């Protein structure tokens, strides 16, 4: 059965050039980067070239990039180190962050009794920046953790505004840029962000590898102990082929950014206008959303709600649940719960997320399948 993959915010297919690069590294560069012989040095060179390539895309120094196994690991490390080693006593975040951030903060709150403040969310899914300023008026050693693009709604937060407010108030800013790295230009010379995190599988790279950006001058402590890899901040033999694949994927993502953004935005608009034609009461969840994510609430009855994902899946169509209080059996999305009214929360929301591998024909098939439910 032909598959239609419209779940690119969950993960993305790997580009062929990235696979080729990884296969080459696995076949030819099997050395341990910590070994001092030529085979080890050659593997080390692959890792360091990847670091430089990634830094170049973000306009930062290679020494500011630290490889990890995922964005989840990078976020856990940064937030934990900030609390344990920088004596951060309060974290300001939002209730619509990814669980990688939310649950890390909850664990730190329990373990270290830090204060956690949640910035208000507007009904359009955006952040109330004036509330952030208000919260920062209290003087206590603080870290702000707010995401760039929301993974469920695609709502874009203004990192520059947040970074400037944090900078002005001399507090640290950790930004989850998992959904935007490789899909939007991020210039770290223009933006006083202290930490950001990324994950290769969101930009057509391999799974199980990511990185953190840690601004020069900030010295973190490890949460994994062992070898001296990654300046001693993240012990463990580097996954050379995955790191090389991630760098290749990021390079290609930025090389094709303009054309792919245009193409994907056109797909998203096509999808929404056709959904609107088929279901006039369909609504978009959130305003000012990123070009590859469309989260909609569908005017379907409760009986149909339970059937949607199952029916689409039977036809090989992959989308994601936005929310569903299907007969109370599934918890509504923690993001939509902060934004929608009770009525809309009961209706099915779907997250449709696109990549340059999708086509208008696939969208036609998706909408035809929805109409048949
Ligand atoms: N943050 C956001 C916004 C995400 O969408 C994801 C992945 O779903 C993560 C963090 C976690 O990334 P990883 O899969 O690298 O752990």
Coordinates of C-alpha atoms and ligand atoms in Angstrom, one line a residue:
X1 CA 0.0 0.0 0.0
X2 CA 1.2 3.5 -0.9
X3 CA 1.9 5.5 2.3
X4 CA 1.1 9.2 2.7
X5 CA 3.3 10.7 5.4
X6 CA 1.9 14.0 6.8
X7 CA 3.5 13.8 10.2
X8 CA 6.8 15.6 9.6
X9 CA 6.7 17.4 12.9
X10 CA 7.1 14.0 14.6
X11 CA 10.0 13.0 12.4
X12 CA 11.2 13.4 8.8
X13 CA 12.4 10.9 6.2
X14 CA 16.2 10.9 5.8
X15 CA 17.6 12.5 2.7
X16 CA 19.4 10.1 0.4
X17 CA 22.6 12.2 0.5
X18 CA 22.6 11.9 4.3
X19 CA 22.2 8.1 4.1
X20 CA 25.1 8.0 1.6
X21 CA 27.3 10.1 3.9
X22 CA 26.5 7.9 6.9
X23 CA 27.2 4.7 5.0
X24 CA 30.5 6.1 3.8
X25 CA 31.5 7.0 7.4
X26 CA 30.3 3.6 8.8
X27 CA 32.3 1.8 6.1
X28 CA 35.5 3.8 6.1
X29 CA 35.7 5.8 9.4
X30 CA 35.4 3.2 12.1
X31 CA 38.0 4.6 14.3
X32 CA 37.4 5.8 17.8
X33 CA 37.8 9.6 17.8
X34 CA 39.7 9.4 21.1
X35 CA 42.4 7.1 19.7
X36 CA 45.6 8.8 18.9
X37 CA 46.5 6.7 15.9
X38 CA 45.7 7.9 12.4
X39 CA 42.5 5.9 12.1
X40 CA 41.2 7.5 15.3
X41 CA 42.4 10.9 14.2
X42 CA 40.6 10.5 11.0
X43 CA 37.3 9.8 12.8
X44 CA 38.0 12.8 15.1
X45 CA 38.4 15.0 12.0
X46 CA 34.9 13.9 10.8
X47 CA 33.4 14.9 14.1
X48 CA 35.2 18.3 14.2
X49 CA 34.3 19.0 10.5
X50 CA 30.7 18.3 11.4
X51 CA 30.9 20.7 14.4
X52 CA 32.3 23.5 12.2
X53 CA 29.6 22.9 9.5
X54 CA 26.8 23.1 12.0
X55 CA 28.3 26.2 13.7
X56 CA 28.6 27.9 10.3
X57 CA 24.9 27.4 9.6
X58 CA 24.0 29.1 13.0
X59 CA 26.7 31.7 12.8
X60 CA 28.4 30.7 16.1
X61 CA 31.7 29.1 17.1
X62 CA 32.4 25.4 16.7
X63 CA 33.3 25.2 20.4
X64 CA 29.8 26.3 21.2
X65 CA 28.3 23.1 19.7
X66 CA 28.1 20.0 21.9
X67 CA 26.8 16.7 20.5
X68 CA 24.2 14.7 22.3
X69 CA 22.0 11.7 21.7
X70 CA 18.9 13.9 21.3
X71 CA 17.3 17.2 22.1
X72 CA 15.7 15.6 25.1
X73 CA 19.2 14.8 26.5
X74 CA 20.5 18.3 25.7
X75 CA 17.6 19.9 27.5
X76 CA 17.9 17.7 30.5
X77 CA 21.6 18.4 30.7
X78 CA 21.3 22.2 30.4
X79 CA 18.4 22.7 32.8
X80 CA 19.9 20.3 35.4
X81 CA 23.3 21.9 35.2
X82 CA 21.8 25.4 35.5
X83 CA 20.1 24.4 38.7
X84 CA 22.9 22.3 40.2
X85 CA 25.8 24.4 39.2
X86 CA 24.6 27.9 38.5
X87 CA 22.3 28.0 41.5
X88 CA 19.3 28.8 39.5
X89 CA 16.5 29.1 42.0
X90 CA 13.6 29.7 39.6
X91 CA 12.7 28.6 36.1
X92 CA 10.2 30.5 34.0
X93 CA 8.6 28.4 31.3
X94 CA 5.2 27.8 29.7
X95 CA 2.6 25.0 29.9
X96 CA 2.9 24.5 26.1
X97 CA 6.5 23.4 26.0
X98 CA 7.4 19.9 24.8
X99 CA 7.5 17.3 27.6
X100 CA 11.3 17.1 27.3
X101 CA 11.3 20.5 28.9
X102 CA 8.1 20.3 31.1
X103 CA 8.9 17.0 32.7
X104 CA 12.6 17.9 33.2
X105 CA 11.5 21.1 35.0
X106 CA 8.9 19.2 37.1
X107 CA 11.7 16.7 38.2
X108 CA 14.0 19.6 39.1
X109 CA 11.2 21.3 41.0
X110 CA 10.7 18.1 43.1
X111 CA 14.3 17.4 43.6
X112 CA 15.7 20.8 44.3
X113 CA 12.6 22.7 45.4
X114 CA 13.1 25.4 42.8
X115 CA 10.3 27.8 42.0
X116 CA 8.6 27.4 38.6
X117 CA 6.6 30.2 37.0
X118 CA 4.5 29.7 33.9
X119 CA 4.0 32.5 31.5
X120 CA 0.5 33.2 30.3
X121 CA -0.7 31.7 27.0
X122 CA -2.9 33.8 24.8
X123 CA -6.0 32.2 23.1
X124 CA -4.1 32.3 19.8
X125 CA -1.4 30.1 21.2
X126 CA 1.2 32.8 21.5
X127 CA 3.0 33.9 24.7
X128 CA 2.2 36.9 26.8
X129 CA 5.5 38.7 26.6
X130 CA 4.4 41.4 29.0
X131 CA 3.8 38.7 31.6
X132 CA 7.4 37.6 31.2
X133 CA 8.6 41.1 31.9
X134 CA 6.4 41.2 35.0
X135 CA 7.7 37.9 36.2
X136 CA 11.3 39.0 35.7
X137 CA 10.7 42.0 37.9
X138 CA 11.2 39.7 40.9
X139 CA 15.0 39.4 41.6
X140 CA 15.9 35.8 42.0
X141 CA 18.5 33.8 40.0
X142 CA 16.4 32.7 37.0
X143 CA 16.5 30.7 33.8
X144 CA 13.9 31.2 31.1
X145 CA 13.0 28.2 29.0
X146 CA 10.7 28.9 26.1
X147 CA 10.4 27.2 22.7
X148 CA 10.7 28.8 19.3
X149 CA 8.1 26.9 17.3
X150 CA 5.5 24.8 19.0
X151 CA 5.5 21.2 17.8
X152 CA 1.8 20.8 18.0
X153 CA 0.3 24.0 16.7
X154 CA 3.3 25.4 14.9
X155 CA 2.8 28.8 16.7
X156 CA 6.0 30.8 16.4
X157 CA 7.4 32.6 19.4
X158 CA 9.6 35.6 18.9
X159 CA 13.0 34.4 20.2
X160 CA 14.6 37.8 19.6
X161 CA 12.0 39.5 21.9
X162 CA 12.5 36.8 24.6
X163 CA 16.3 36.8 24.3
X164 CA 16.4 40.6 24.5
X165 CA 14.2 40.7 27.6
X166 CA 16.3 38.0 29.3
X167 CA 19.5 39.7 28.4
X168 CA 18.2 43.0 29.8
X169 CA 17.3 41.3 33.0
X170 CA 20.5 39.3 33.1
X171 CA 18.8 35.9 33.2
X172 CA 19.7 32.8 31.2
X173 CA 17.6 31.8 28.2
X174 CA 17.2 28.2 27.0
X175 CA 15.3 27.9 23.8
X176 CA 13.9 24.6 22.3
X177 CA 14.5 25.1 18.6
X178 CA 13.8 21.5 17.7
X179 CA 11.1 22.4 15.2
X180 CA 12.8 25.4 13.6
X181 CA 16.5 24.5 13.2
X182 CA 17.0 23.6 9.6
X183 CA 13.7 25.2 8.7
X184 CA 14.3 28.8 9.6
X185 CA 17.4 30.9 9.6
X186 CA 18.9 31.3 13.1
X187 CA 21.7 33.8 13.5
X188 CA 23.2 33.5 16.9
X189 CA 25.2 36.7 16.5
X190 CA 21.9 38.6 16.2
X191 CA 20.2 36.8 19.0
X192 CA 21.5 36.7 22.6
X193 CA 20.3 33.1 23.3
X194 CA 22.4 31.3 25.9
X195 CA 21.4 27.7 25.1
X196 CA 19.5 26.1 22.3
X197 CA 18.8 22.4 21.4
X198 CA 18.3 20.6 18.2
X199 CA 17.5 17.1 16.9
X200 CA 18.7 15.8 13.5
X201 CA 15.6 13.6 12.8
X202 CA 13.5 16.7 12.5
X203 CA 15.5 18.1 9.6
X204 CA 15.8 14.9 7.4
X205 CA 18.8 13.5 9.4
X206 CA 19.2 10.4 11.5
X207 CA 17.4 9.6 14.8
X208 CA 19.4 9.4 18.1
X209 CA 21.6 12.4 17.6
X210 CA 21.2 16.1 18.4
X211 CA 23.2 19.0 19.7
X212 CA 23.2 21.8 22.2
X213 CA 24.5 25.3 21.6
X214 CA 26.1 26.6 24.8
X215 CA 27.1 30.3 24.5
X216 CA 30.9 30.9 24.9
X217 CA 31.8 31.8 28.5
X218 CA 29.1 29.6 30.1
X219 CA 30.7 26.5 31.7
X220 CA 28.3 23.6 32.3
X221 CA 28.9 20.5 34.3
X222 CA 28.2 17.0 32.9
X223 CA 25.4 14.7 33.9
X224 CA 27.1 11.8 32.2
X225 CA 30.5 10.9 33.6
X226 CA 33.2 9.0 31.9
X227 CA 35.6 10.0 29.1
X228 CA 36.8 13.4 28.1
X229 CA 34.6 13.7 25.0
X230 CA 32.8 17.0 24.2
X231 CA 35.1 19.0 26.5
X232 CA 34.3 16.5 29.3
X233 CA 30.7 17.8 29.3
X234 CA 29.2 14.8 27.7
X235 CA 31.1 11.5 28.1
X236 CA 30.6 8.6 25.7
X237 CA 32.2 7.7 22.4
X238 CA 30.9 10.0 19.7
X239 CA 28.5 8.5 17.2
X240 CA 30.7 9.5 14.3
X241 CA 28.3 8.4 11.5
X242 CA 25.3 10.0 13.1
X243 CA 27.1 13.3 13.7
X244 CA 28.4 13.3 10.1
X245 CA 24.8 12.6 8.9
X246 CA 23.4 15.4 11.1
X247 CA 25.8 17.9 9.7
X248 CA 25.1 16.9 6.1
X249 CA 21.4 17.1 6.8
X250 CA 21.6 20.6 8.3
X251 CA 23.9 21.8 5.5
X252 CA 21.4 20.5 2.8
X253 CA 18.4 21.9 4.8
X254 CA 19.9 25.4 4.7
X255 CA 21.1 25.1 1.1
X256 CA 17.5 24.3 0.0
X257 CA 15.7 26.5 2.6
X258 CA 14.1 29.1 0.4
X259 CA 12.8 26.8 -2.3
X260 CA 11.6 24.2 0.2
X261 CA 9.9 26.8 2.4
X262 CA 8.0 28.2 -0.6
X263 CA 7.0 24.8 -1.8
X264 CA 5.8 23.6 1.7
X265 CA 3.9 26.8 2.4
X266 CA 2.1 26.4 -0.9
X267 CA 1.1 22.8 0.2
X268 CA -0.1 24.0 3.5
X269 CA -2.3 26.7 2.0
X270 CA -3.6 24.2 -0.6
X271 CA -4.4 21.8 2.2
X272 CA -6.3 24.3 4.3
X273 CA -8.3 25.8 1.4
X274 CA -9.4 22.3 0.3
X275 CA -10.2 21.3 3.9
X276 CA -12.3 24.5 4.1
X277 CA -14.1 23.6 0.9
X278 CA -14.9 20.1 2.2
X279 CA -15.7 21.1 5.8
X280 CA -16.7 24.8 5.9
X281 CA -16.5 24.9 9.7
X282 CA -12.9 23.7 10.0
X283 CA -10.7 26.1 12.0
X284 CA -7.0 26.5 12.5
X285 CA -5.7 26.2 16.0
X286 CA -3.3 29.0 16.7
X287 CA -2.2 32.1 14.8
X288 CA 1.1 33.1 13.3
X289 CA 2.0 29.4 12.6
X290 CA 5.1 27.9 11.0
X291 CA 4.9 27.0 7.3
X292 CA 5.1 23.2 7.8
X293 CA 2.5 22.7 10.5
X294 CA -1.3 22.9 10.2
X295 CA -3.3 22.1 13.3
X296 CA -7.1 22.1 12.7
X297 CA -10.2 21.5 14.6
X298 CA -12.7 19.5 12.5
X299 CA -16.4 19.8 12.8
X300 CA -16.9 16.1 13.4
X301 CA -19.4 14.4 15.7
X302 CA -18.1 12.5 18.8
X303 CA -18.7 9.1 17.2
X304 CA -16.6 10.0 14.2
X305 CA -13.9 11.5 16.3
X306 CA -12.8 8.1 17.6
X307 CA -12.6 6.8 14.1
X308 CA -10.5 9.4 12.3
X309 CA -6.9 8.4 12.9
X310 CA -7.8 4.7 12.7
X311 CA -9.6 5.2 9.3
X312 CA -6.7 7.3 7.9
X313 CA -4.2 4.8 9.1
X314 CA -6.0 1.9 7.4
X315 CA -5.5 3.9 4.2
X316 CA -1.8 4.4 4.8
X317 CA -2.2 8.1 5.7
X318 CA -0.1 9.3 8.7
X319 CA -1.2 12.4 10.6
X320 CA -1.1 13.2 14.2
X321 CA -3.7 13.7 16.8
X322 CA -4.1 17.3 17.9
X323 CA -6.5 16.6 20.7
X324 CA -9.3 14.2 21.4
X325 CA -11.3 13.7 24.5
X326 CA -12.7 10.6 22.8
X327 CA -15.3 9.5 25.3
X328 CA -12.9 10.6 28.0
X329 CA -10.5 7.8 27.2
X330 CA -7.6 9.9 25.8
X331 CA -6.3 12.9 27.6
X332 CA -6.5 16.1 25.5
X333 CA -3.3 17.6 24.2
X334 CA -1.7 19.7 27.0
X335 CA -1.0 22.4 24.4
X336 CA -4.6 22.7 23.1
X337 CA -5.9 22.5 26.6
X338 CA -4.2 25.8 27.3
X339 CA -5.7 27.5 24.2
X340 CA -9.1 26.1 23.2
X341 CA -12.6 26.5 24.8
X342 CA -14.4 23.4 26.2
X343 CA -16.4 22.9 23.0
X344 CA -13.5 22.9 20.6
X345 CA -11.5 20.7 22.9
X346 CA -14.2 18.0 22.6
X347 CA -13.9 18.1 18.8
X348 CA -11.1 16.3 17.0
X349 CA -8.0 18.3 16.2
X350 CA -5.5 17.0 13.7
X351 CA -1.9 18.0 13.2
X352 CA -0.9 17.8 9.6
X353 CA 2.8 18.5 9.0
X354 CA 4.5 18.7 5.7
X355 CA 7.9 18.3 4.0
X356 CA 9.2 18.9 0.6
X357 CA 8.6 15.2 -0.1
X358 CA 4.8 15.7 -0.1
X359 CA 2.6 16.5 -3.1
X360 CA -0.8 18.1 -3.8
X361 CA -2.0 14.7 -5.0
X362 CA -1.3 13.3 -1.5
X363 CA -3.3 16.1 0.1
X364 CA -6.2 15.4 -2.3
X365 CA -6.1 11.7 -1.2
X366 CA -6.0 12.7 2.5
X367 CA -9.0 15.0 2.1
X368 CA -11.0 12.4 0.1
X369 CA -10.2 9.9 2.9
X370 CA -11.4 12.4 5.6
X371 CA -14.7 13.0 3.6
X372 CA -15.4 9.3 3.6
X373 CA -15.3 9.0 7.4
Ligands
LIG1 N1 11.2 19.6 21.6 C1 10.4 19.6 20.6 C2 9.6 20.8 20.3 C3 10.1 18.4 19.8 O1 9.2 18.5 18.8 C4 10.8 17.2 20.2 C5 10.5 16.0 19.4 O2 9.4 15.6 19.3 C6 11.7 17.3 21.2 C7 11.9 18.4 21.9 C8 12.5 16.1 21.6 O3 13.5 15.8 20.6 P1 14.2 14.4 20.6 O4 13.4 13.5 19.7 O5 15.6 14.7 19.9 O6 14.4 13.9 21.9

